[in-house]
N, CA, C and O of each residue as an XYZ file, in Angstrom:
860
protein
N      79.376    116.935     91.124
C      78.016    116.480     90.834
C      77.909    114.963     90.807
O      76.868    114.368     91.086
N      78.960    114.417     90.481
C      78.925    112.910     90.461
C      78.750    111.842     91.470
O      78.424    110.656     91.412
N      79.241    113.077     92.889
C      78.867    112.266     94.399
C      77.208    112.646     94.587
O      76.534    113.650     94.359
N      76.940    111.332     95.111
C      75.335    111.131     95.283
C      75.238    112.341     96.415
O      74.561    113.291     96.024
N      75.755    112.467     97.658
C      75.743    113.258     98.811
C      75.982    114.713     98.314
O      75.227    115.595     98.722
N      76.911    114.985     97.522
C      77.240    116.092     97.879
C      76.123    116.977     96.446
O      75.744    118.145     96.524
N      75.923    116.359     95.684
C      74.743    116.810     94.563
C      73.189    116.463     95.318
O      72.222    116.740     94.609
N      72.955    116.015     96.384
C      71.423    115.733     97.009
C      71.504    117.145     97.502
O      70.666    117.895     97.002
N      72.594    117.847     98.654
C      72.969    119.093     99.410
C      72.082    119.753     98.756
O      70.935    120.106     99.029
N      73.051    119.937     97.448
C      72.596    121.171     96.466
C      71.541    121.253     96.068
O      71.147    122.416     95.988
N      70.593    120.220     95.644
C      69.757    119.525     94.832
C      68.627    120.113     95.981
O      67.911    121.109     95.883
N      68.722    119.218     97.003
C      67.673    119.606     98.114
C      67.100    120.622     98.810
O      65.922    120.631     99.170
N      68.088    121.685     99.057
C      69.173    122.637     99.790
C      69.159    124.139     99.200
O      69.285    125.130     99.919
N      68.993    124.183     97.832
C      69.705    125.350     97.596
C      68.630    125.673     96.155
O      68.173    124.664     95.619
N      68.251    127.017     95.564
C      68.086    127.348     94.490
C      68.120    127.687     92.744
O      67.571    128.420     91.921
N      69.731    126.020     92.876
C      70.354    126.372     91.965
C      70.086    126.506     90.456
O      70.554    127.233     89.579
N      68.884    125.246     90.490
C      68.524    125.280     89.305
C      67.481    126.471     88.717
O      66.825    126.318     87.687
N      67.450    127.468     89.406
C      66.830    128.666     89.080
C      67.856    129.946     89.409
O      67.727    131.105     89.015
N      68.525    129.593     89.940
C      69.516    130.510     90.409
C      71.299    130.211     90.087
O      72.143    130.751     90.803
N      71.604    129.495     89.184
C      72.899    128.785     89.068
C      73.744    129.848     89.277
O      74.398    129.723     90.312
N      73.997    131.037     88.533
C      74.909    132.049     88.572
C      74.756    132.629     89.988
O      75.837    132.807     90.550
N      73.818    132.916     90.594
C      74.156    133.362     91.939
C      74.822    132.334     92.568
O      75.898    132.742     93.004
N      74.587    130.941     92.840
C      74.806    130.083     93.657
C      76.599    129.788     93.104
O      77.105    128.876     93.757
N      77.546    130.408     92.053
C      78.556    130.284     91.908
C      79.474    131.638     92.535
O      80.565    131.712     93.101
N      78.178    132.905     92.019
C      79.075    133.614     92.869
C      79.063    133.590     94.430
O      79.995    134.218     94.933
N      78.437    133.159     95.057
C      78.293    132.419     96.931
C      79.678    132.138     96.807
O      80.725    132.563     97.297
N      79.214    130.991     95.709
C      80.917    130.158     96.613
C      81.861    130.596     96.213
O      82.843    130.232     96.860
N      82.184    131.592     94.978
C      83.285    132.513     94.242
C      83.702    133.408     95.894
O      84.744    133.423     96.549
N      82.631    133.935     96.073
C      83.105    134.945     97.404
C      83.969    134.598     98.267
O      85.058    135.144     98.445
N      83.265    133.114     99.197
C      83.751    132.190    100.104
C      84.850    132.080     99.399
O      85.698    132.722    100.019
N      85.351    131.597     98.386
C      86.937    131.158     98.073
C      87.782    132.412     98.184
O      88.893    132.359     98.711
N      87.281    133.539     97.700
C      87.774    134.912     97.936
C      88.099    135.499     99.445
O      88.893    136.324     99.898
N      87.256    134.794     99.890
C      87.800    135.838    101.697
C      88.554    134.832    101.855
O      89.683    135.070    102.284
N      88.187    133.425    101.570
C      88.738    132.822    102.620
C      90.581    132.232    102.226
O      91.398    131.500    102.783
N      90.524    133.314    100.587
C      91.954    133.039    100.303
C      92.933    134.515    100.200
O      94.149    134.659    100.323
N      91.657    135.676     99.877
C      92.538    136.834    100.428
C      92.034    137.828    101.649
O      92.412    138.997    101.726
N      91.241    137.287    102.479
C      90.862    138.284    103.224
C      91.406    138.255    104.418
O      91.455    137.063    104.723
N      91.777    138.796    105.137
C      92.457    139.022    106.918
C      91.942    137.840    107.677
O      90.720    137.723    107.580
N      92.447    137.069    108.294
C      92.426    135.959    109.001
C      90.736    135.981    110.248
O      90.232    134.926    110.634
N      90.313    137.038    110.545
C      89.071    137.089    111.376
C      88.191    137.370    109.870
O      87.712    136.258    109.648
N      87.960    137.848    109.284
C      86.760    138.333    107.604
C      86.975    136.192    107.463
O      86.091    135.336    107.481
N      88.313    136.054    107.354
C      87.848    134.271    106.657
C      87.568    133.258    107.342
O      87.376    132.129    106.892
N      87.501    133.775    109.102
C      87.233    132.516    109.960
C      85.877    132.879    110.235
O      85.055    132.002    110.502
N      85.538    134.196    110.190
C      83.747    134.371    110.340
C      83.274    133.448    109.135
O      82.555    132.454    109.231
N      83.856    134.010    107.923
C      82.974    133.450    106.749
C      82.955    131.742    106.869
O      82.002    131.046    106.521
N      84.092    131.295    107.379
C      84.093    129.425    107.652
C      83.031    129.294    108.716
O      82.644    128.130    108.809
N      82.572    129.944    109.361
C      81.741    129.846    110.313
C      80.309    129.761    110.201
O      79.413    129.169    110.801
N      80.379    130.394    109.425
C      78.908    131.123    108.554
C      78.097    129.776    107.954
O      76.958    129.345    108.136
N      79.430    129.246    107.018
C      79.160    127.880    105.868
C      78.886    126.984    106.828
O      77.867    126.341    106.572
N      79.537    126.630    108.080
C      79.318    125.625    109.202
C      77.867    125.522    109.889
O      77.222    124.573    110.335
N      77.575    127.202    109.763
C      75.907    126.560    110.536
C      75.618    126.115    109.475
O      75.308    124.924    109.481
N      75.593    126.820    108.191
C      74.738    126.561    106.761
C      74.760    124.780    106.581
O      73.928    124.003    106.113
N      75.902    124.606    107.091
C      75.900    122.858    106.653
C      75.212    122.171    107.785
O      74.376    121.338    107.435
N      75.349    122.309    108.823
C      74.530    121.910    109.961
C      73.077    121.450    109.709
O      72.632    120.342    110.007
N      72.451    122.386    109.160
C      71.057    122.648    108.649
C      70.973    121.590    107.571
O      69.983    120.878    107.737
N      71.678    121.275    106.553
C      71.741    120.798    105.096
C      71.702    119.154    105.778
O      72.752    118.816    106.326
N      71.015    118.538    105.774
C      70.941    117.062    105.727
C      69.750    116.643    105.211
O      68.975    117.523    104.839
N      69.342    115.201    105.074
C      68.168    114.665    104.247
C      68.808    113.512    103.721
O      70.025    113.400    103.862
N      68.068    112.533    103.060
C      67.906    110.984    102.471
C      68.104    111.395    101.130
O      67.723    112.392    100.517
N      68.875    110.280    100.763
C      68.951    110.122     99.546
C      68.059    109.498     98.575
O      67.303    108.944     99.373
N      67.404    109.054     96.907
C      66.615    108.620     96.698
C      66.771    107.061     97.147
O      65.796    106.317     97.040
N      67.791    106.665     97.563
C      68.057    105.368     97.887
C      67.577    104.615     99.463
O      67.486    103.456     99.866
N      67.312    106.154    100.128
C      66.954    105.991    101.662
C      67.880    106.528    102.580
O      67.573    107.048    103.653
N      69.446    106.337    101.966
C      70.420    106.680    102.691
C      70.565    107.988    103.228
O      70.271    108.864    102.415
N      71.028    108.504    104.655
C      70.871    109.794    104.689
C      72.513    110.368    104.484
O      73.575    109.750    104.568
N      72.218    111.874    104.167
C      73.283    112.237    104.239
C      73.618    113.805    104.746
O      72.765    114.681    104.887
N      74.684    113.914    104.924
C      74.510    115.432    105.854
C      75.847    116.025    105.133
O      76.820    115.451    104.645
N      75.458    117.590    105.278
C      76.503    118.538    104.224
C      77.850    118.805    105.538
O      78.764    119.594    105.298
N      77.794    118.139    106.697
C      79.005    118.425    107.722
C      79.575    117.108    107.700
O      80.602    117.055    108.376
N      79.191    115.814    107.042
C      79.789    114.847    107.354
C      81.200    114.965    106.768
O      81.125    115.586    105.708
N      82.739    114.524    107.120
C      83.788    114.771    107.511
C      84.440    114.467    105.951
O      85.385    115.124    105.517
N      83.930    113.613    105.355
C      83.999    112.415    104.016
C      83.728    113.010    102.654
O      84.388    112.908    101.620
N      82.225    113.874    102.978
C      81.339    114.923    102.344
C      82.223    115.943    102.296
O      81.869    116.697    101.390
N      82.933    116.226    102.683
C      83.402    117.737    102.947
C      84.744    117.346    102.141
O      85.184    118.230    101.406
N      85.566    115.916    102.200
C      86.691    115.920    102.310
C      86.486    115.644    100.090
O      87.431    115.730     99.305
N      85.793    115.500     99.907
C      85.045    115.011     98.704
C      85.177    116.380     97.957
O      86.110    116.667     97.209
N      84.321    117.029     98.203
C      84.297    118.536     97.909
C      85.725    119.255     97.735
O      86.235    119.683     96.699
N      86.285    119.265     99.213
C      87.524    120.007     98.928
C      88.443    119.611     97.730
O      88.922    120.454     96.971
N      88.727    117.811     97.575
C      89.530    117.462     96.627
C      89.366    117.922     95.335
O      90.334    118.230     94.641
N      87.739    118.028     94.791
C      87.388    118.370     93.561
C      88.117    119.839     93.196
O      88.629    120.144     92.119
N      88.009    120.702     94.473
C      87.957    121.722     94.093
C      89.591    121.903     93.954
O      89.973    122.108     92.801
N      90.414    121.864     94.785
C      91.978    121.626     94.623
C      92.597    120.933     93.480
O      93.706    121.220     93.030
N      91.915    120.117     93.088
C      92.468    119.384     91.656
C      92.025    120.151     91.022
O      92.959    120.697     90.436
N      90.798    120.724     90.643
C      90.410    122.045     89.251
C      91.383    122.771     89.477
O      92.281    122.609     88.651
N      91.618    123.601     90.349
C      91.950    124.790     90.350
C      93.673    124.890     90.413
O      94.258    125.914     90.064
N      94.389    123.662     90.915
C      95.437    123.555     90.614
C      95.951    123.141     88.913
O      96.856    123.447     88.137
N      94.464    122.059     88.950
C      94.545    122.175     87.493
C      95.003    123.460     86.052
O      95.870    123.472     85.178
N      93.836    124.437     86.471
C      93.401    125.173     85.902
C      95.118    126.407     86.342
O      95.305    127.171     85.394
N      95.596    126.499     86.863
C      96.919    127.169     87.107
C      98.045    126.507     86.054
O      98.631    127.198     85.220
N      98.257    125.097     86.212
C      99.132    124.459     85.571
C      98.790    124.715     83.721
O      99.668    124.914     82.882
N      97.263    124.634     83.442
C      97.072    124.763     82.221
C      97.451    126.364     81.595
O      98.283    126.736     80.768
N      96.531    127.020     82.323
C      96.603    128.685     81.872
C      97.529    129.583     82.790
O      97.457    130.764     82.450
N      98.261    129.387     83.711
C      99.283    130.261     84.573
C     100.690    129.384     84.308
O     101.462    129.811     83.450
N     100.985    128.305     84.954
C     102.321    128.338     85.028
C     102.582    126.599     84.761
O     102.819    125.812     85.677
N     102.502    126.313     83.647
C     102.920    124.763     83.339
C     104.048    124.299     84.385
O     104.087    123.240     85.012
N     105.015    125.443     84.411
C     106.344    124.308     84.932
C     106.539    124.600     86.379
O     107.607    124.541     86.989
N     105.031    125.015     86.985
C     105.198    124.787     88.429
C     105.842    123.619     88.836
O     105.684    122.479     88.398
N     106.754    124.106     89.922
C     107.352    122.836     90.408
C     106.366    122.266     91.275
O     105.360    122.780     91.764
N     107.075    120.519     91.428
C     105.952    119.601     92.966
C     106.547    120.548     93.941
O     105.562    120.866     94.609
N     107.112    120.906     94.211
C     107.288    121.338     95.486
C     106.144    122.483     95.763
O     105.472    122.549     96.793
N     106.043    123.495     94.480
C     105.136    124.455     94.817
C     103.566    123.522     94.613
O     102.592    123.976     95.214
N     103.463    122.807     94.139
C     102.091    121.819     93.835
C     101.845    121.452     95.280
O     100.807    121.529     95.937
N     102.770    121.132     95.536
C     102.501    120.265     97.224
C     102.163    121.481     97.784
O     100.932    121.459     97.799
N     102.498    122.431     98.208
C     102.702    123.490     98.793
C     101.013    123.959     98.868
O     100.317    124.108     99.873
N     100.622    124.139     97.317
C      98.935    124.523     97.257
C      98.174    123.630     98.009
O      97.633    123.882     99.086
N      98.154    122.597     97.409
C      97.617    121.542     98.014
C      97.699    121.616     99.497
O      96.582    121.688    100.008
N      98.494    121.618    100.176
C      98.341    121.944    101.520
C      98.152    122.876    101.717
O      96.935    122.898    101.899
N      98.733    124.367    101.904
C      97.547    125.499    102.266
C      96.138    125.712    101.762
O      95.321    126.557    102.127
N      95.990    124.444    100.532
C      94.336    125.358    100.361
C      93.512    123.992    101.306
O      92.291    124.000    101.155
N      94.042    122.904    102.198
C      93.559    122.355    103.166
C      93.381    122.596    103.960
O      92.646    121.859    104.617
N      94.027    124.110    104.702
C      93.676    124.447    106.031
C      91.896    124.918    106.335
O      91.173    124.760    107.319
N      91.637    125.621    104.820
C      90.354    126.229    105.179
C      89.240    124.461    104.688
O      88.135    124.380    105.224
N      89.510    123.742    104.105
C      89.421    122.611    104.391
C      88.943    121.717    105.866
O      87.957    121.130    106.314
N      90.034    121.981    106.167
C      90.337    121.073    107.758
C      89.778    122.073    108.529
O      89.486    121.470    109.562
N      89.395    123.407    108.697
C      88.605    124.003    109.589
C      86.962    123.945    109.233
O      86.204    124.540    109.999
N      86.500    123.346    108.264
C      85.329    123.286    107.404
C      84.767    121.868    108.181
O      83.589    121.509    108.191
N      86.119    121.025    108.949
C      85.636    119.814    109.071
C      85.748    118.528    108.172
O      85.255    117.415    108.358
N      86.446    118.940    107.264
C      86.354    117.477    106.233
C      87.768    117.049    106.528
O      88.711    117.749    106.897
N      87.703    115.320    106.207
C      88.552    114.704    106.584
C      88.629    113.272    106.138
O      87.858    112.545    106.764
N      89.289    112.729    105.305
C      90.873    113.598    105.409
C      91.192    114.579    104.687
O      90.327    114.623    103.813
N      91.997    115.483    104.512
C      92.495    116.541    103.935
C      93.794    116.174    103.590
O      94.655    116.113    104.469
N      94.185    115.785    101.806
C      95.698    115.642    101.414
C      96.310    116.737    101.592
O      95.824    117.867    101.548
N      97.910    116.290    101.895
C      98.844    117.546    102.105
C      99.867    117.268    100.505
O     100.958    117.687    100.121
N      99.493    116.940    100.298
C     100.296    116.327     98.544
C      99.340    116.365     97.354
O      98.122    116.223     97.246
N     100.510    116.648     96.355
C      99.011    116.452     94.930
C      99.064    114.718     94.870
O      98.147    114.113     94.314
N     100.007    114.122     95.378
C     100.270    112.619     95.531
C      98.777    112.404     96.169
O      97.709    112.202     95.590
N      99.054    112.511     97.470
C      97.968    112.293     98.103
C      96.261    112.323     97.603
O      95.362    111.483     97.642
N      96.370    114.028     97.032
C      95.232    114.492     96.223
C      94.712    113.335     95.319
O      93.766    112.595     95.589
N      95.480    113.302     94.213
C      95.251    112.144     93.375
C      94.549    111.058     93.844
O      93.423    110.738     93.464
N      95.362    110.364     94.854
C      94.993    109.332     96.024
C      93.830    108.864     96.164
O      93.331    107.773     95.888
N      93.229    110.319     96.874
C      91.853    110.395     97.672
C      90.887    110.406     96.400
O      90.319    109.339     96.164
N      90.657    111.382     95.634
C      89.658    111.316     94.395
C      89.685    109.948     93.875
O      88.646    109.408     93.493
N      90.856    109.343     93.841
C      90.589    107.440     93.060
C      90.287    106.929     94.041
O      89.925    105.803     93.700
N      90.194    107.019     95.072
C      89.564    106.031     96.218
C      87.962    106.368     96.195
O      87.134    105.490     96.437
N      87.714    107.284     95.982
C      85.935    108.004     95.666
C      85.513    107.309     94.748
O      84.575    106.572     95.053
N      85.936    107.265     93.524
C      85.480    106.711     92.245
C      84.286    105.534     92.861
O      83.104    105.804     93.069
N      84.827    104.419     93.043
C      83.388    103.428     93.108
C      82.487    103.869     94.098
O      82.295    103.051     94.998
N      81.878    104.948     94.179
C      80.828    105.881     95.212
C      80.317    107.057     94.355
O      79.417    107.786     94.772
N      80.922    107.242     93.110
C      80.405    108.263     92.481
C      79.039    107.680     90.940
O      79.007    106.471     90.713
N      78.484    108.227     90.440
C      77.331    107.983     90.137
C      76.901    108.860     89.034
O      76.984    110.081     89.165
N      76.419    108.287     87.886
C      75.586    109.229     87.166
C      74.766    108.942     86.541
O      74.858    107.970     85.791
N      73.347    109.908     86.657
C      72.110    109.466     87.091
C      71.308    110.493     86.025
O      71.638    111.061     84.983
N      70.220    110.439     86.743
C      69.114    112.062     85.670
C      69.476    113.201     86.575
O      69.572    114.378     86.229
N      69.711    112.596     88.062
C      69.954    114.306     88.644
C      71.144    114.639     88.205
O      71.227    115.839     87.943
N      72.724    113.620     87.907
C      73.730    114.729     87.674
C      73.506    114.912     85.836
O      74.331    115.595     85.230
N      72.484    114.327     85.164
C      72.510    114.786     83.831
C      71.736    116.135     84.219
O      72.523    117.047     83.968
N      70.910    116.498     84.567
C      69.953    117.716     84.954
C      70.813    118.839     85.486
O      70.520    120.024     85.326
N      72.060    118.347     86.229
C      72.921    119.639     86.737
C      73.552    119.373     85.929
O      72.704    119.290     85.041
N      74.272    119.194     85.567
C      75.112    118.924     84.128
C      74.453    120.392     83.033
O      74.947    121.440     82.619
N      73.358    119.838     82.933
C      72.717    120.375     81.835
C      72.406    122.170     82.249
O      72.797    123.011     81.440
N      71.709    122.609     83.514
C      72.030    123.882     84.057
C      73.231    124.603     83.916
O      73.291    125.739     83.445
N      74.655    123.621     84.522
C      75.626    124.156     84.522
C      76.265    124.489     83.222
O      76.968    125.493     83.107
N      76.123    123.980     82.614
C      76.405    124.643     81.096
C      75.638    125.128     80.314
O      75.970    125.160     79.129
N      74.438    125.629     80.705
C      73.501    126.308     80.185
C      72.792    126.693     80.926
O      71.722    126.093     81.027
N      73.036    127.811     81.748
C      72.239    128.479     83.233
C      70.977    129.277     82.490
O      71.280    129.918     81.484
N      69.870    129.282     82.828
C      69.044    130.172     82.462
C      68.884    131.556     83.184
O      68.922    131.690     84.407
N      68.622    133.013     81.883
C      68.917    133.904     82.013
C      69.927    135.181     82.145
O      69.893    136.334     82.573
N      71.108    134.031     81.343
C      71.783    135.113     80.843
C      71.732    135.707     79.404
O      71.355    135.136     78.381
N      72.168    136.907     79.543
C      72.381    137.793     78.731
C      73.834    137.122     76.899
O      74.840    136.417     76.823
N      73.247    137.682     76.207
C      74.231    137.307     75.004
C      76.019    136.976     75.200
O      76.821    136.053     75.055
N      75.972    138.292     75.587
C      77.332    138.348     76.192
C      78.214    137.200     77.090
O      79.193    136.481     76.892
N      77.211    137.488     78.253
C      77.480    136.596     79.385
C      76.993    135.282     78.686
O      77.497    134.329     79.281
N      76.136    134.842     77.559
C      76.455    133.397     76.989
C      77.992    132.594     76.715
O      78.578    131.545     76.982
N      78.227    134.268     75.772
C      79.459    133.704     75.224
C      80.603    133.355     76.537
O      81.251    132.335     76.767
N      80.553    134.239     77.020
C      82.276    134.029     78.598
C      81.503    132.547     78.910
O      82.144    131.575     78.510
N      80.395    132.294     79.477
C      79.772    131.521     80.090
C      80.714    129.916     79.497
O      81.384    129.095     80.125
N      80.247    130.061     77.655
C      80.383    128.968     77.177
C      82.202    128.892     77.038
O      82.711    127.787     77.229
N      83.070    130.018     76.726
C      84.144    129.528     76.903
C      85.020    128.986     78.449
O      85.815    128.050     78.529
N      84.672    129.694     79.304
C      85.019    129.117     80.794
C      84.280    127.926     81.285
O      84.760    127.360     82.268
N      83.073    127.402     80.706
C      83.142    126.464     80.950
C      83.126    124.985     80.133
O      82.889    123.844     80.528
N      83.511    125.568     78.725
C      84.727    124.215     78.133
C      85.857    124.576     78.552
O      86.454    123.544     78.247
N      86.607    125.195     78.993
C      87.665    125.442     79.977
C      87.496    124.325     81.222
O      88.256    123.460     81.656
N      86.685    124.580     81.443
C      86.477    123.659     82.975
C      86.314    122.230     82.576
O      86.862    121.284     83.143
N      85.562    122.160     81.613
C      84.975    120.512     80.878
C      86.811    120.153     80.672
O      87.264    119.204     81.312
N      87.418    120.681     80.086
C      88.827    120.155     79.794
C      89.501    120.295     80.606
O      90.607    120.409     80.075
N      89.622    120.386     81.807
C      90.451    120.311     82.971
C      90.032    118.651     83.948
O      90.719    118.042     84.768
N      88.489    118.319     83.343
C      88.014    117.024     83.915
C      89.256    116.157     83.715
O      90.046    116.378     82.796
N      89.406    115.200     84.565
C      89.742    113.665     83.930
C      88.839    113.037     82.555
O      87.647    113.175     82.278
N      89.720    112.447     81.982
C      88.606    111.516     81.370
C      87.515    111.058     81.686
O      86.426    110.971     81.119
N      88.031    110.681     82.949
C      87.035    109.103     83.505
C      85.691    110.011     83.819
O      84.569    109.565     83.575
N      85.953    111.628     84.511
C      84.786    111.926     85.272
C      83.804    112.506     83.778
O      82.575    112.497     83.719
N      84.729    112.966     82.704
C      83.893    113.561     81.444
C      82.986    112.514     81.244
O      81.800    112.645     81.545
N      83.586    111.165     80.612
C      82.971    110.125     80.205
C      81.544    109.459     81.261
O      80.903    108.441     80.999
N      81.372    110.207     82.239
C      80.356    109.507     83.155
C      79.660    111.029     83.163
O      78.440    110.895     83.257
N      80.015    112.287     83.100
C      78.873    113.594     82.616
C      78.617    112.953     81.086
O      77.758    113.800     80.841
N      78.640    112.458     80.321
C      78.529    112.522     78.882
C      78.799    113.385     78.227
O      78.108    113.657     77.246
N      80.109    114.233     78.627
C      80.691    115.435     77.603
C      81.749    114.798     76.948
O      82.673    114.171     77.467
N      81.486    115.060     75.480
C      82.374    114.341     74.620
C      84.023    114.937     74.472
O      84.376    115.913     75.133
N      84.606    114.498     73.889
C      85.994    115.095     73.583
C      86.177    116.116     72.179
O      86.326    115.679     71.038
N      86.136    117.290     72.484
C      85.918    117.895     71.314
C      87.344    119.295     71.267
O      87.295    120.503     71.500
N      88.152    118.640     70.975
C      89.795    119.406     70.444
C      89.184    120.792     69.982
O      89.428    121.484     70.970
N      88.573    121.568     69.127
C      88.549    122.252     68.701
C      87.381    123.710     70.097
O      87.618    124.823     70.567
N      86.222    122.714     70.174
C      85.990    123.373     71.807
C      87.321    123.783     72.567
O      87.543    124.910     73.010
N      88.152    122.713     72.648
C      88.851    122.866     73.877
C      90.514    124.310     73.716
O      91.220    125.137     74.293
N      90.196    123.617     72.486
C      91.483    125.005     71.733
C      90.615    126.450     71.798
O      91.337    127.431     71.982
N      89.224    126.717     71.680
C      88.901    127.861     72.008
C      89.151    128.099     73.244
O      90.141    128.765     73.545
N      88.212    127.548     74.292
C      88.153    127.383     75.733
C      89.568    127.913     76.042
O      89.753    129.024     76.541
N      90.492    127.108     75.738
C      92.056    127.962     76.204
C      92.714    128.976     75.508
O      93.821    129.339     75.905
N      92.213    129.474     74.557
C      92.416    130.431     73.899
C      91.634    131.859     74.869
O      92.168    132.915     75.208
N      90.565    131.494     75.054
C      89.836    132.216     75.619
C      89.745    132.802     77.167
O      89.561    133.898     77.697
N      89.964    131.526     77.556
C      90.206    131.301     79.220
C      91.420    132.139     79.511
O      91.502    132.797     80.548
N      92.421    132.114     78.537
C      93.851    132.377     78.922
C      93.727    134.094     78.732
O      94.320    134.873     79.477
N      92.839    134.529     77.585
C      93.034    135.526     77.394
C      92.343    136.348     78.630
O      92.732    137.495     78.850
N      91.582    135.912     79.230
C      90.247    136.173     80.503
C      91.670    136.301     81.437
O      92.004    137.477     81.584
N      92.393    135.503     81.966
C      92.956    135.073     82.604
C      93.781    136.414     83.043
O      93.684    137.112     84.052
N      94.971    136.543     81.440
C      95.900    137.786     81.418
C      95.019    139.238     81.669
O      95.538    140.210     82.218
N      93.760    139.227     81.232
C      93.413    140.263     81.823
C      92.883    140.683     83.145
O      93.172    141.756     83.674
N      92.021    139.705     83.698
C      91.889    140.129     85.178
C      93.519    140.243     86.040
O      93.628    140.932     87.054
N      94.582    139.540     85.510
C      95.495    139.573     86.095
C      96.165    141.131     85.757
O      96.869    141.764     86.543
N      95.928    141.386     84.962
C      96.458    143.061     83.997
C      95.258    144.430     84.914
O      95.409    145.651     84.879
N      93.953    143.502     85.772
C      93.186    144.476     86.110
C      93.768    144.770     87.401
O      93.879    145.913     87.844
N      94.355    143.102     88.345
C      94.402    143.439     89.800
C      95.633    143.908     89.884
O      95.851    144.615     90.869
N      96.996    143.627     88.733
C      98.101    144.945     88.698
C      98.056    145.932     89.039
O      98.497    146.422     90.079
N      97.503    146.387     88.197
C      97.485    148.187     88.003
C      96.456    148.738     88.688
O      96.075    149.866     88.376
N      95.870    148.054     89.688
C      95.041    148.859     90.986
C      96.278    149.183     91.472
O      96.381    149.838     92.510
C-alpha cells in the first residue's frame, strides 16, 4: 500500500474497499494454482492476471501515469509478497530454516514473478532485502494508504467470528512488517497484540496443516 503505483491499481481498478475479503481471496487463489496446481491450470491463471493488468493503467493524483504491467510495478509487488511470506514461515513454521533453503524460496517463488513480467526479480533473500531498500525513497503515506490501511484491518461485513481470525491474522501480518514500513502505516508497537497474533496464527497454522495431512 505504501507504493503510490501499485495502491492507485487497486484504488482505481478494483472493488476493494467494498469488497476487501473477496479481493484477498482472488489473489489467495492465484498464489494457490500458481504454487500447487499442474504447470498448464498456473500458466493459464498467469495469463489471465496479464490481460487483467494490461487494462489497469491511469494517473496518479500527482499527474504521473502508471500501469499495473510496468516491469518495476510488478517487481515491487512480488518483493513485498516474498518477504511476508518467507517471513511469516521463519516466524510460525521453521525458525532455523537454513539460507540455503531461504535462497532457494526466494528464487522459485520468482519464476511466477518473472513470467508476470516484473523486473528485476531477486534470486537471494540478500538480494530481496536489496531491492525493497532501494524502493524506500518512492514509497509514501498519504490519506489513500491511511484509508486502505484502515479497510484492511477492519473490512466491512464480517461476521463475529470471522472478526475475531480476521483481527488475529492480521496483527500477525502487522508484526511481520519492518519497522520502518509499520512506522509510515501508523501501526504502533504493541507486544501483547503481537504475543496473541502468534499465539493464534500458529495455532491456525498447525491446524490447516493437521487438515491438508490427513486428506
Amino acid at each position: 500500500m505504501l507504493h503510490p503505483a501499485a495502491l492507485a491499481g487497486i484504488w482505481d481498478h478494483s472493488a476493494f474497499r467494498e469488497d476487501m475479503i473477496g479481493r484477498l481471496r482472488r489473489t489467495a487463489r492465484f498464489i494457490a494454482i500458481t504454487t500447487f496446481a499442474d504447470q498448464g491450470e498456473a500458466l493459464a491463471s498467469i495469463a489471465r492476471v496479464k490481460a487483467i493488468h494490461a487494462r489497469v493503467k491511469g494517473s496518479l493524483p500527482d499527474g504521473a501515469a502508471y500501469s499495473a504491467s510496468d516491469p518495476k510495478f510488478l517487481a515491487w509487488v512480488h518483493a513485498c509478497e516474498a518477504w511476508c511470506f518467507l517471513e511469516a514461515w521463519l516466524r510460525f513454521g521453521d525458525p532455523a530454516l537454513s539460507l540455503q533453503d531461504k535462497n532457494a524460496y526466494v528464487s522459485q517463488s520468482g519464476r511466477v514473478a518473472a513470467l508476470l513480467g516484473a523486473d528485476p526479480v531477486p534470486a537471494t533473500r540478500a538480494e530481496l532485502v536489496a531491492l525493497i531498500a532501494a524502493y524506500k525513497p518512492c514509497l509514501r503515506a498519504n490519506e489513500r494508504t491511511r484509508e486502505a490501511r484502515r479497510i484492511v484491518v477492519n473490512p466491512p461485513g464480517l461476521s463475529p467470528s470471522a472478526k475475531l481470525l480476521h483481527r488475529i491474522l492480521t496483527n500477525a501480518a502487522i508484526g511481520l512488517l519492518p519497522d520502518w514500513a509499520r512506522r509510515m502505516h501508523g501501526l504502533p508497537y504493541r507486544p501483547l497484540d503481537e504475543f496473541e497474533a502468534a499465539a493464534g496464527a500458529t495455532a491456525i497454522a498447525r491446524a490447516l496443516r493437521w487438515a491438508f495431512e490427513s486428506r
